[in-house]
mmCIF file of N, CA and C in Angstrom:
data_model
loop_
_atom_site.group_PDB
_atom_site.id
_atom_site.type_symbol
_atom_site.label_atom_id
_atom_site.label_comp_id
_atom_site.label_asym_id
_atom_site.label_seq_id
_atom_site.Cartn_x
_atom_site.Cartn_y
_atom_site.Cartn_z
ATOM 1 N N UNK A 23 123.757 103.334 45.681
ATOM 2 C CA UNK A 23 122.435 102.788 45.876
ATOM 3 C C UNK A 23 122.136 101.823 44.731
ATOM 4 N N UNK A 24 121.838 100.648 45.194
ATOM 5 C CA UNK A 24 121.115 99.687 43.860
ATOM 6 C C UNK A 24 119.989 100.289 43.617
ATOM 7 N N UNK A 25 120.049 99.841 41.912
ATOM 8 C CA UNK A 25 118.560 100.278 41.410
ATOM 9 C C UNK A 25 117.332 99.374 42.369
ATOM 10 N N UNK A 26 117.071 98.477 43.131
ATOM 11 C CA UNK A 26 116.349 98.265 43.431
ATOM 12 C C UNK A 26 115.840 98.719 44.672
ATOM 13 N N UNK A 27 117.010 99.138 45.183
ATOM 14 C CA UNK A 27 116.590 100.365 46.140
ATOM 15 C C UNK A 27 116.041 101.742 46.493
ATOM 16 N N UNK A 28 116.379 101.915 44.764
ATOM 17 C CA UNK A 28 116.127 103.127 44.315
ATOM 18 C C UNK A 28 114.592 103.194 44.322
ATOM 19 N N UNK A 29 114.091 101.947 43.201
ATOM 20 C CA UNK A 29 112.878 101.345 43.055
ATOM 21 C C UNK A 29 111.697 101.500 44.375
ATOM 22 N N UNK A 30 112.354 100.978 45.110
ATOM 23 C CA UNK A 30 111.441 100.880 46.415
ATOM 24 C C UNK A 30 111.814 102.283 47.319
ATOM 25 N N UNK A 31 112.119 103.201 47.087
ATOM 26 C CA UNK A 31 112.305 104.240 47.604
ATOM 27 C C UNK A 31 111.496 105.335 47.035
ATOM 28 N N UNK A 32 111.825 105.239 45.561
ATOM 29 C CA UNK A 32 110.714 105.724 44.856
ATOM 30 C C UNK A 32 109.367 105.583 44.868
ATOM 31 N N UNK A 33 108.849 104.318 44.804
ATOM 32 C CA UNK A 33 107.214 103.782 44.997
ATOM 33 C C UNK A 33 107.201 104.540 46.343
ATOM 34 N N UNK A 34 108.184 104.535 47.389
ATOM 35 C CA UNK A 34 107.777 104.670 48.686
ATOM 36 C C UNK A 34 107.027 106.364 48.796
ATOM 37 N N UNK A 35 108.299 107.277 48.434
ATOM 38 C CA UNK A 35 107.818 108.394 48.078
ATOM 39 C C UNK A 35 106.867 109.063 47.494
ATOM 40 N N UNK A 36 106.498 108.325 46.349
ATOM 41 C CA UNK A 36 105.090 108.523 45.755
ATOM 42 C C UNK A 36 104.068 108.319 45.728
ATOM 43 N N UNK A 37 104.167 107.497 47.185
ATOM 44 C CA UNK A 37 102.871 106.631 47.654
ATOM 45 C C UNK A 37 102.714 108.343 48.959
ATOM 46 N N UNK A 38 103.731 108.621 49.717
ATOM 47 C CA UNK A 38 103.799 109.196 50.555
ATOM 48 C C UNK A 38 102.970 110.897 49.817
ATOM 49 N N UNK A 39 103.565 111.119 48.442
ATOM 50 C CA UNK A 39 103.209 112.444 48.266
ATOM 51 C C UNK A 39 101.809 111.907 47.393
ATOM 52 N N UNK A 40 101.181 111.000 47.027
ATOM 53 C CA UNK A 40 99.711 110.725 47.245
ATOM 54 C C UNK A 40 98.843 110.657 48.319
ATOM 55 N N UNK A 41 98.999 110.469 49.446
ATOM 56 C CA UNK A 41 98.417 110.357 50.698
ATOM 57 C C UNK A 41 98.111 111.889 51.193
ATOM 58 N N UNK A 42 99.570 112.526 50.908
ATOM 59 C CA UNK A 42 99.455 113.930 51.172
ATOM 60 C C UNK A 42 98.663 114.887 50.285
ATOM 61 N N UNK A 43 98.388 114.646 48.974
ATOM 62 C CA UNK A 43 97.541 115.234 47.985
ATOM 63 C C UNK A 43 96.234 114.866 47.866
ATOM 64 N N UNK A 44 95.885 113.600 48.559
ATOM 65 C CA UNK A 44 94.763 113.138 48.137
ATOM 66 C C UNK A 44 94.811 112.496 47.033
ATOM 67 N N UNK A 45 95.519 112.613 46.503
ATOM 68 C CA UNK A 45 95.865 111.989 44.652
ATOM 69 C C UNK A 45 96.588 110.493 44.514
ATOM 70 N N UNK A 46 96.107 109.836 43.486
ATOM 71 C CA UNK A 46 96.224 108.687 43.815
ATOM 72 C C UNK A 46 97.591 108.514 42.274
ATOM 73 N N UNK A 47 98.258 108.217 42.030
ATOM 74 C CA UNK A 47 99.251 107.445 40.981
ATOM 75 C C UNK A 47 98.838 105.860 40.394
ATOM 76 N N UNK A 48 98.026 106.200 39.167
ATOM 77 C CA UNK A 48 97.860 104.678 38.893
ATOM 78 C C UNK A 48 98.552 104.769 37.627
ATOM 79 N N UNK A 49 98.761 103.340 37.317
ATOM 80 C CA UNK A 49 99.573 103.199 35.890
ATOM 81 C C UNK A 49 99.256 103.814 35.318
ATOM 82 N N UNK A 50 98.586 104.226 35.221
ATOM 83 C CA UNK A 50 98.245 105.246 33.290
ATOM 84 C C UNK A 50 98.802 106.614 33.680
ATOM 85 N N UNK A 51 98.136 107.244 35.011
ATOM 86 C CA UNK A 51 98.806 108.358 35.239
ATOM 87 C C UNK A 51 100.371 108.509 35.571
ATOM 88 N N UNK A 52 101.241 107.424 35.973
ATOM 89 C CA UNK A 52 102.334 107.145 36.166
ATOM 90 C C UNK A 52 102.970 107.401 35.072
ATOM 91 N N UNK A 53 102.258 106.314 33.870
ATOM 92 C CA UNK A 53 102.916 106.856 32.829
ATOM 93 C C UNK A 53 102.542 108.353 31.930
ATOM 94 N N UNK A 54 102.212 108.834 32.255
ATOM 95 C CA UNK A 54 101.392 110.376 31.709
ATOM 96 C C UNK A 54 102.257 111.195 32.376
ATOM 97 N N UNK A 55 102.874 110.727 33.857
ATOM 98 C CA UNK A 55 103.583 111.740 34.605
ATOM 99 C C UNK A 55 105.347 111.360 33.773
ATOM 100 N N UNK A 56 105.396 110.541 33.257
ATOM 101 C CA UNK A 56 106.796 109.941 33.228
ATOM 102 C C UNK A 56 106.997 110.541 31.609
ATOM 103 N N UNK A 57 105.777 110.156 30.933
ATOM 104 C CA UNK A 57 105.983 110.939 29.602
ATOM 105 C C UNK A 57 106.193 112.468 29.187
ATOM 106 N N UNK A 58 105.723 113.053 30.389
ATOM 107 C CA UNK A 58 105.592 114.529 30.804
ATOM 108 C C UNK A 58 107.232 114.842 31.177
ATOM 109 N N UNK A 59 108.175 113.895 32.296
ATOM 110 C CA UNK A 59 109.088 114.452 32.229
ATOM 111 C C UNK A 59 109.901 113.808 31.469
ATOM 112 N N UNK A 60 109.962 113.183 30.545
ATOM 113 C CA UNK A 60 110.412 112.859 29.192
ATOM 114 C C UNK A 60 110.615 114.240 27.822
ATOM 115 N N UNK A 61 109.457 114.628 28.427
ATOM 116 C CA UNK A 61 109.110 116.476 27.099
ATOM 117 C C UNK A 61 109.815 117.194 28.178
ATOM 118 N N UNK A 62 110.014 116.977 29.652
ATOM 119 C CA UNK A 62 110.786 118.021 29.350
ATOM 120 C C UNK A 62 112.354 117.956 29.989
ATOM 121 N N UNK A 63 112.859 116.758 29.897
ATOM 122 C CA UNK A 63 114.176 116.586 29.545
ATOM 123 C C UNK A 63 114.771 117.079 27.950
ATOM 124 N N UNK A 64 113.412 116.619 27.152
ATOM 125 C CA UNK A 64 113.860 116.367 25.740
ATOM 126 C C UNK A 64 114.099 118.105 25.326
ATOM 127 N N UNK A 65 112.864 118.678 26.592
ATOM 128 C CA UNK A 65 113.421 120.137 26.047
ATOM 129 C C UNK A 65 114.608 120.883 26.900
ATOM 130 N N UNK A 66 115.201 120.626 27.558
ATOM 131 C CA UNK A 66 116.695 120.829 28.724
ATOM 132 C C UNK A 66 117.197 120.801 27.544
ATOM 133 N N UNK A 67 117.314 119.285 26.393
ATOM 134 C CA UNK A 67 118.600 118.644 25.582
ATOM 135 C C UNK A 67 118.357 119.275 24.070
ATOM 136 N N UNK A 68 116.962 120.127 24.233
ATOM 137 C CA UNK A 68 116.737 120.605 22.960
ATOM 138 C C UNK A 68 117.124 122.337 22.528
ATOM 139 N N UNK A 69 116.628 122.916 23.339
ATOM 140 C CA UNK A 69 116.752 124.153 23.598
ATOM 141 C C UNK A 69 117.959 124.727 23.044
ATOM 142 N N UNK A 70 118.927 124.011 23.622
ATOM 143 C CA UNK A 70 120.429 124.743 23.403
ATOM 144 C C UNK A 70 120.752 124.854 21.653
ATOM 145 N N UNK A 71 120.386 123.701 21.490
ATOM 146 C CA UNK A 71 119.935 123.700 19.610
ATOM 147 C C UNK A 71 119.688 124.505 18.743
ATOM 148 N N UNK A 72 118.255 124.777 19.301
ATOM 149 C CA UNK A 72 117.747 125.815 18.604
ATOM 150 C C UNK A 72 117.943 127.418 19.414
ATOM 151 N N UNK A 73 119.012 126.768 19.823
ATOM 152 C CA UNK A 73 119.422 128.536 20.611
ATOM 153 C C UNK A 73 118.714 129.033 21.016
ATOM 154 N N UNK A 74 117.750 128.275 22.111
ATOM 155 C CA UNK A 74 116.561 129.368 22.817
ATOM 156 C C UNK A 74 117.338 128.848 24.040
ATOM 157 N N UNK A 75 117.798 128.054 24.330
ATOM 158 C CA UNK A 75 118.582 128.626 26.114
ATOM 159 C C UNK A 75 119.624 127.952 25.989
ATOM 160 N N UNK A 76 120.581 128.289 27.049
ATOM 161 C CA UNK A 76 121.981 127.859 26.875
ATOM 162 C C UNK A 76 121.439 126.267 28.000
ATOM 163 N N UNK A 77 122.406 125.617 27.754
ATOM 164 C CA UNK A 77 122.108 124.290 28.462
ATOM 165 C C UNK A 77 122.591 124.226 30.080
ATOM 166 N N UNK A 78 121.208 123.945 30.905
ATOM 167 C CA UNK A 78 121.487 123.996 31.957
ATOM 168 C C UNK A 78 121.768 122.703 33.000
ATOM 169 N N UNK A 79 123.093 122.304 33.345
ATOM 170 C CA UNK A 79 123.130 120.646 33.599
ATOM 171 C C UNK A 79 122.383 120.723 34.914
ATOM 172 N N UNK A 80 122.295 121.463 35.764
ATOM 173 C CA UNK A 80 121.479 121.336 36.710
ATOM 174 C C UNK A 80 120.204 121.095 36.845
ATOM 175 N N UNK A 81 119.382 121.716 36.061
ATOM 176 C CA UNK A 81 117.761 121.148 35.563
ATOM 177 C C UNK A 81 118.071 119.988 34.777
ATOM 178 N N UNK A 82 118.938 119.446 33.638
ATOM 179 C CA UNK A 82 118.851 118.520 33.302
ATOM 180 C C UNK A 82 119.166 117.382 34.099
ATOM 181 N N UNK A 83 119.565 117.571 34.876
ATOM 182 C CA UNK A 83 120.190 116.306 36.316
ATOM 183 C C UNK A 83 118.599 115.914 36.751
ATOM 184 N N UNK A 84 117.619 117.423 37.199
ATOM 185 C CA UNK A 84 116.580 117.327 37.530
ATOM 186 C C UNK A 84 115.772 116.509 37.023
ATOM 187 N N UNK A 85 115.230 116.675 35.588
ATOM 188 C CA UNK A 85 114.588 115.641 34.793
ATOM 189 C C UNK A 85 114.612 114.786 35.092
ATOM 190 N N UNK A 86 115.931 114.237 34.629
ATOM 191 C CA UNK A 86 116.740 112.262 34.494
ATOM 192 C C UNK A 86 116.355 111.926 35.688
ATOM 193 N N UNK A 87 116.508 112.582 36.995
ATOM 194 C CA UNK A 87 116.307 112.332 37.654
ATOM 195 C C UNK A 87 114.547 111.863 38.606
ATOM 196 N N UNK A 88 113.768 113.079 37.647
ATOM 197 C CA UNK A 88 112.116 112.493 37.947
ATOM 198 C C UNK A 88 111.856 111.746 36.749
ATOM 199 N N UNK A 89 112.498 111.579 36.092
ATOM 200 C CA UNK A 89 112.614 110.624 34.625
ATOM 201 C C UNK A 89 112.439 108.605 35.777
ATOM 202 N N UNK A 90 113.702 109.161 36.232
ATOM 203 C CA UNK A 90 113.691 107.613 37.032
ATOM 204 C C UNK A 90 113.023 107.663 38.243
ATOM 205 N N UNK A 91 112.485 108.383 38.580
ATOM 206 C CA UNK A 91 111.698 108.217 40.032
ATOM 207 C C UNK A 91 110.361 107.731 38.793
ATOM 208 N N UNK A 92 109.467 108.272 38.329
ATOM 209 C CA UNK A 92 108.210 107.541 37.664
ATOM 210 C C UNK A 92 108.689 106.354 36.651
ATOM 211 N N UNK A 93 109.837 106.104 35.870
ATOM 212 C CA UNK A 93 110.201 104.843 35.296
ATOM 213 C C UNK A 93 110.099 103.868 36.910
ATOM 214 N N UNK A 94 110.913 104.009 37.568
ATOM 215 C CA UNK A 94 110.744 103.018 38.869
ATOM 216 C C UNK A 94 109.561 102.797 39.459
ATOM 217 N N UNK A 95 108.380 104.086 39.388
ATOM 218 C CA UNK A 95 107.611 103.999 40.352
ATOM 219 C C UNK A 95 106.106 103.061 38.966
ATOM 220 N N UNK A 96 106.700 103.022 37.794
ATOM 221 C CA UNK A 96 105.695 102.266 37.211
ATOM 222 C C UNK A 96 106.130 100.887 36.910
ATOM 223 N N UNK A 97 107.444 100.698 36.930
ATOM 224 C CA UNK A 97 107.953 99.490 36.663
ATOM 225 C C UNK A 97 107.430 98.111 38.451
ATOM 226 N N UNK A 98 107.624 99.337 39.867
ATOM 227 C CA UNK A 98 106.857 98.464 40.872
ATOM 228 C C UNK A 98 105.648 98.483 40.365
ATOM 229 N N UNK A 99 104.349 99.222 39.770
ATOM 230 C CA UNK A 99 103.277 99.047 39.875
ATOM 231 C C UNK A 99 102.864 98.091 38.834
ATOM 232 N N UNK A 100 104.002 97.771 38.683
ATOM 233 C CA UNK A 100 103.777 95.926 37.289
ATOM 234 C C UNK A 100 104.719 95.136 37.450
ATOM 235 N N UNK A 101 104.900 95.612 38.875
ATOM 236 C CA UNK A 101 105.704 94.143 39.586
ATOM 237 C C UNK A 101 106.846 93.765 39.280
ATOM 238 N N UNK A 102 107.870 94.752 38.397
ATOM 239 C CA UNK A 102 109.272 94.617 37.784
ATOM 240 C C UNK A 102 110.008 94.587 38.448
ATOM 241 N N UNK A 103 110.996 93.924 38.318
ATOM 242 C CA UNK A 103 112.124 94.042 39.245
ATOM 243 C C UNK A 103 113.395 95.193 38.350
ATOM 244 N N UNK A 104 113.628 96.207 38.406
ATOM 245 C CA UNK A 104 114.421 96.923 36.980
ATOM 246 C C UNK A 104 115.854 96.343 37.774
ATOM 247 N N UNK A 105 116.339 95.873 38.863
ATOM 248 C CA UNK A 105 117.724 96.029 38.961
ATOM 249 C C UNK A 105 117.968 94.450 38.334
ATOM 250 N N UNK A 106 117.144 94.022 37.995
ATOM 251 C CA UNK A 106 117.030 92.344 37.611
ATOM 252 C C UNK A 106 116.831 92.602 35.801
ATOM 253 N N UNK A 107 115.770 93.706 35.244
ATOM 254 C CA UNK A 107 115.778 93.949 34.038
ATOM 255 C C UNK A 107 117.054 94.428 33.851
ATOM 256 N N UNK A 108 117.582 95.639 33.970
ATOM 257 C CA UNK A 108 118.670 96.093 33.402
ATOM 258 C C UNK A 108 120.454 95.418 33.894
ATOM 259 N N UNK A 109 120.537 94.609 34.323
ATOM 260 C CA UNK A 109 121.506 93.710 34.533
ATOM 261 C C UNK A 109 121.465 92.872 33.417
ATOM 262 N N UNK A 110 120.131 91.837 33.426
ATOM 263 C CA UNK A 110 120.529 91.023 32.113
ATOM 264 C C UNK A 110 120.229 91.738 30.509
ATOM 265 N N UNK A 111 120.069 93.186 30.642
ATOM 266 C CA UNK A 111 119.905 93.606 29.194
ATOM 267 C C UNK A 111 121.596 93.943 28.956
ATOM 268 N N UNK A 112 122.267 94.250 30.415
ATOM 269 C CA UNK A 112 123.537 94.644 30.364
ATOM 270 C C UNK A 112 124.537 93.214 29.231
ATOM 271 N N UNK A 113 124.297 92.348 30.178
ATOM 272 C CA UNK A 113 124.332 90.899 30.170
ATOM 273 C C UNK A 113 124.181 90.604 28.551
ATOM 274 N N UNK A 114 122.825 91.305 27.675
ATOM 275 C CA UNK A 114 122.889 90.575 26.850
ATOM 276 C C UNK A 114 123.312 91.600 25.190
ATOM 277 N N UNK A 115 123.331 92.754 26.097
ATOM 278 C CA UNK A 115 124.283 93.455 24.852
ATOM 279 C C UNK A 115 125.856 93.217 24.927
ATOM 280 N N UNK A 116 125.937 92.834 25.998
ATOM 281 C CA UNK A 116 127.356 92.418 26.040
ATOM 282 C C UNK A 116 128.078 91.306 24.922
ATOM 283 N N UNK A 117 126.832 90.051 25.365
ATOM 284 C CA UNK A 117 126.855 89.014 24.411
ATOM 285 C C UNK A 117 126.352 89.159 22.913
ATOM 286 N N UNK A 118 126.143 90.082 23.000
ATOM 287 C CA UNK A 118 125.651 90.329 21.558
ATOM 288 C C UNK A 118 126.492 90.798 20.588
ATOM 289 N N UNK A 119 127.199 92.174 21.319
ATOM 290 C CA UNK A 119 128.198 92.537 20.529
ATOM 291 C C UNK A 119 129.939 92.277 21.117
ATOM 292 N N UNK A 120 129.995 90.965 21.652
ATOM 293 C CA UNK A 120 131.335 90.416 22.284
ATOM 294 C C UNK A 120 131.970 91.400 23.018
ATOM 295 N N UNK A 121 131.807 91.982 24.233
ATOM 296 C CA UNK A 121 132.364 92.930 24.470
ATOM 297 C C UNK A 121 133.260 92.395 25.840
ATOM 298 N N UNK A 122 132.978 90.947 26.379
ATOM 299 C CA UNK A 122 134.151 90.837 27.048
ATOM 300 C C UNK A 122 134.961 89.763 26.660
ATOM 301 N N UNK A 123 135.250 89.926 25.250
ATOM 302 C CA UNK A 123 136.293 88.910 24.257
ATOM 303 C C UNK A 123 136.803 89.675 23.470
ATOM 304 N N UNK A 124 137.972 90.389 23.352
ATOM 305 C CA UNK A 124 138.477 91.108 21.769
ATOM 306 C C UNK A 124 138.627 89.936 20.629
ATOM 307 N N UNK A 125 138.906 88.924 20.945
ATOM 308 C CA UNK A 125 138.959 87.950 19.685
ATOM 309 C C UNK A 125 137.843 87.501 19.390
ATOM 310 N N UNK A 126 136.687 87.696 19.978
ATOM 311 C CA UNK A 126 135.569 87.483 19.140
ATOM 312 C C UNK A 126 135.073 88.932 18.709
ATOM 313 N N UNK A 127 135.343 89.695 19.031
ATOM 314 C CA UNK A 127 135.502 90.722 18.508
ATOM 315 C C UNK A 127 136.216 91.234 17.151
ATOM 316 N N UNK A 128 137.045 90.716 17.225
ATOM 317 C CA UNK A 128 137.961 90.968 15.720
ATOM 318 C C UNK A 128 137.759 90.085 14.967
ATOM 319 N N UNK A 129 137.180 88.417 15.104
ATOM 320 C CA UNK A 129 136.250 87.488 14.391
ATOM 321 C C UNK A 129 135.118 88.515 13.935
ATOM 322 N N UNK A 130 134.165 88.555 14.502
ATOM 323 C CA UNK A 130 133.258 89.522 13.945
ATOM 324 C C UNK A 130 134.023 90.715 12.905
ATOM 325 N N UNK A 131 134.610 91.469 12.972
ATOM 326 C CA UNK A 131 134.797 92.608 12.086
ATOM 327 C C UNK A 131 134.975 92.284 11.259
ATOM 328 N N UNK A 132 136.136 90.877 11.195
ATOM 329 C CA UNK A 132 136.960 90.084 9.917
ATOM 330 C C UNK A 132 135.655 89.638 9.291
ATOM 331 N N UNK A 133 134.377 89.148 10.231
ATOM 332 C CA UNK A 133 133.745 88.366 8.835
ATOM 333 C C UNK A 133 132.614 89.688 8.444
ATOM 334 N N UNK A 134 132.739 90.865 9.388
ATOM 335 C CA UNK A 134 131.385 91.292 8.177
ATOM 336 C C UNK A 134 132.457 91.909 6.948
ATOM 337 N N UNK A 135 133.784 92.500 7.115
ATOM 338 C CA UNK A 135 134.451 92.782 6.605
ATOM 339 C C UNK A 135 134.635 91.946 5.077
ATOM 340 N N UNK A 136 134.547 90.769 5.102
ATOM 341 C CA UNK A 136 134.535 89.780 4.495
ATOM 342 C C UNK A 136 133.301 89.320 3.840
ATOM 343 N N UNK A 137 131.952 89.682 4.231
ATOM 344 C CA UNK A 137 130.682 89.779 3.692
ATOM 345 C C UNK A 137 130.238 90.956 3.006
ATOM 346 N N UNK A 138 131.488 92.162 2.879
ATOM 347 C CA UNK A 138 131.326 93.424 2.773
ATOM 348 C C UNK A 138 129.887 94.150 3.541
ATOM 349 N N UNK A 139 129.534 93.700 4.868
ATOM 350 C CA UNK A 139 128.496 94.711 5.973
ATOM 351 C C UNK A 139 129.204 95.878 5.951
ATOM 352 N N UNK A 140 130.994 95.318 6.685
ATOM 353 C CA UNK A 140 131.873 97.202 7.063
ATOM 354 C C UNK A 140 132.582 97.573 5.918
ATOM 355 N N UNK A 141 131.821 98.262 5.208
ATOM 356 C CA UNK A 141 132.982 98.956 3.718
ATOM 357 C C UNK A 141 133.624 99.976 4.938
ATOM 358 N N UNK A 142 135.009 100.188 4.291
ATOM 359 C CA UNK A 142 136.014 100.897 4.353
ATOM 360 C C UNK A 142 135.436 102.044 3.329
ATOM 361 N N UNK A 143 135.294 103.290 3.683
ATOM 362 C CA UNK A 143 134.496 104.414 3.192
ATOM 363 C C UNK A 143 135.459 104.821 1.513
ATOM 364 N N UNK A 144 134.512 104.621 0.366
ATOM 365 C CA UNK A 144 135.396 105.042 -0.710
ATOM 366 C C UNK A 144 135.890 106.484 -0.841
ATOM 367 N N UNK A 145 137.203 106.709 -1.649
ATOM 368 C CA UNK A 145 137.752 108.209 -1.765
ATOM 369 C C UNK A 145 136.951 108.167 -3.049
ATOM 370 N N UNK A 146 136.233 109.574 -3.193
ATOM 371 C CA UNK A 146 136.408 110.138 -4.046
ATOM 372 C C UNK A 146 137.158 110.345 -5.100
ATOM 373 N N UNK A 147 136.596 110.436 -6.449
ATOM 374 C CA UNK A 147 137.563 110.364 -7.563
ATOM 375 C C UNK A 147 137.118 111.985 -8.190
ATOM 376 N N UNK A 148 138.804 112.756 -8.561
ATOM 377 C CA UNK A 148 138.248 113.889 -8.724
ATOM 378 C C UNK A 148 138.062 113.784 -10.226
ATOM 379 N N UNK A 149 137.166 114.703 -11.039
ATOM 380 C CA UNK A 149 137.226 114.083 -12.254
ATOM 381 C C UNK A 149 137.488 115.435 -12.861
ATOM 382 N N UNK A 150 138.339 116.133 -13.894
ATOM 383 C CA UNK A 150 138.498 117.372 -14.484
ATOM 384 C C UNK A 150 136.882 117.682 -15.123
ATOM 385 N N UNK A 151 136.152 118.636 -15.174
ATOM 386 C CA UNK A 151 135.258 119.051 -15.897
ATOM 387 C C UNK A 151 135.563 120.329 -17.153
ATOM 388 N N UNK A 152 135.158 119.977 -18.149
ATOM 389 C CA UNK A 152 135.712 121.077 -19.056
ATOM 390 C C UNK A 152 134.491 122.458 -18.911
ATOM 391 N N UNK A 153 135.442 122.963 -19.147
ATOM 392 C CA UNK A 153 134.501 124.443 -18.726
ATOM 393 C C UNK A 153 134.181 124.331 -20.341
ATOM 394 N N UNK A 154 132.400 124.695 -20.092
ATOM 395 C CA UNK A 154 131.863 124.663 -21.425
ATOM 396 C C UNK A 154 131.412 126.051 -21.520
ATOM 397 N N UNK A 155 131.889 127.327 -20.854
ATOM 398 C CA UNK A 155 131.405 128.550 -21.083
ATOM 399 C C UNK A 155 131.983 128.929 -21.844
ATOM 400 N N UNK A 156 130.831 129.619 -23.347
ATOM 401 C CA UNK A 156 131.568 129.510 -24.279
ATOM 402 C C UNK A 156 132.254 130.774 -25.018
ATOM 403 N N UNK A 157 131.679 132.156 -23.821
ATOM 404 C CA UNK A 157 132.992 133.322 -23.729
ATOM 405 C C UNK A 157 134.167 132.488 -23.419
ATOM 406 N N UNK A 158 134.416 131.723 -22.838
ATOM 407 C CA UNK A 158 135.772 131.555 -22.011
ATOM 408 C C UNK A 158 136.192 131.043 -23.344
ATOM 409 N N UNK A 159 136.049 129.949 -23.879
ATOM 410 C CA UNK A 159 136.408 129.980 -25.514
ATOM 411 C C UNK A 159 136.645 130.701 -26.482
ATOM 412 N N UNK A 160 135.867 131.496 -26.389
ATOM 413 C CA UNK A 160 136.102 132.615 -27.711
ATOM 414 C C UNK A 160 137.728 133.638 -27.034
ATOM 415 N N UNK A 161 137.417 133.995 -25.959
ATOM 416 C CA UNK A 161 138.687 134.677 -25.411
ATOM 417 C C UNK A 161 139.906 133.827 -25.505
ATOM 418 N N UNK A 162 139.963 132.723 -26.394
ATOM 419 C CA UNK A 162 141.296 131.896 -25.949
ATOM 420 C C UNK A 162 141.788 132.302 -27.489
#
């Protein structure tokens, strides 16, 4: 399914389960509903963390999934096109970080490499410390 199908499938649906509620979806509440399942994706991906539940991919599918039904269903109610947004963001991280050129790719590394941006991570230097405990002295 294209995202823009998705888009208009979504608005469609949520227009449908407003009619049936009496309840209306306007931007603000769109986004109130979208921020809502945002807390609780964040708690699906949090939980397992703090060891209060083991991670369940099936509710988390759930979320992402009403995650993008209200991202879509607010992006139509401001007239977005998202399969048109997220193509050219594709488009322009691509160009950003050369990702369909390896030689501009390895241009880039060579020059931040060369501006020192990518240090090569320093080793450690071990350094002897003299033990200054000064039983350990007297016992020698």
């Amino acid at each position: 399914m294209e995202i823009r199908d998705m888009q208009k499938k979504a608005n469609e649906l949520i227009k449908k389960i407003d009619e049936k509620t009496g309840c209306s979806h306007y931007k603000e509440t769109t986004f109130l509903h979208l921020v809502e399942e945002i807390g609780e994706t964040s708690r699906q991906i949090i939980n397992p963390k703090i060891k209060r539940n083991s991670l369940n991919k099936e509710n988390l599918k759930k979320e992402l999934a009403n995650c993008i039904l209200f991202l879509s269903k607010l992006a139509s109610d401001y007239e977005l096109d998202l399969d048109e947004a997220v193509n050219s963001n594709i488009n322009e991280l691509k160009r950003r970080y050369d990702i369909n050129d390896s030689r501009n790719l390895q241009k880039r590394k060579t020059y931040l490499k060369k501006t020192r941006m990518l240090k090569k991570p320093k080793r450690k230097k071990l350094v002897k410390k003299e033990n200054t405990n000064k039983k350990h002295k007297k016992n020698r």
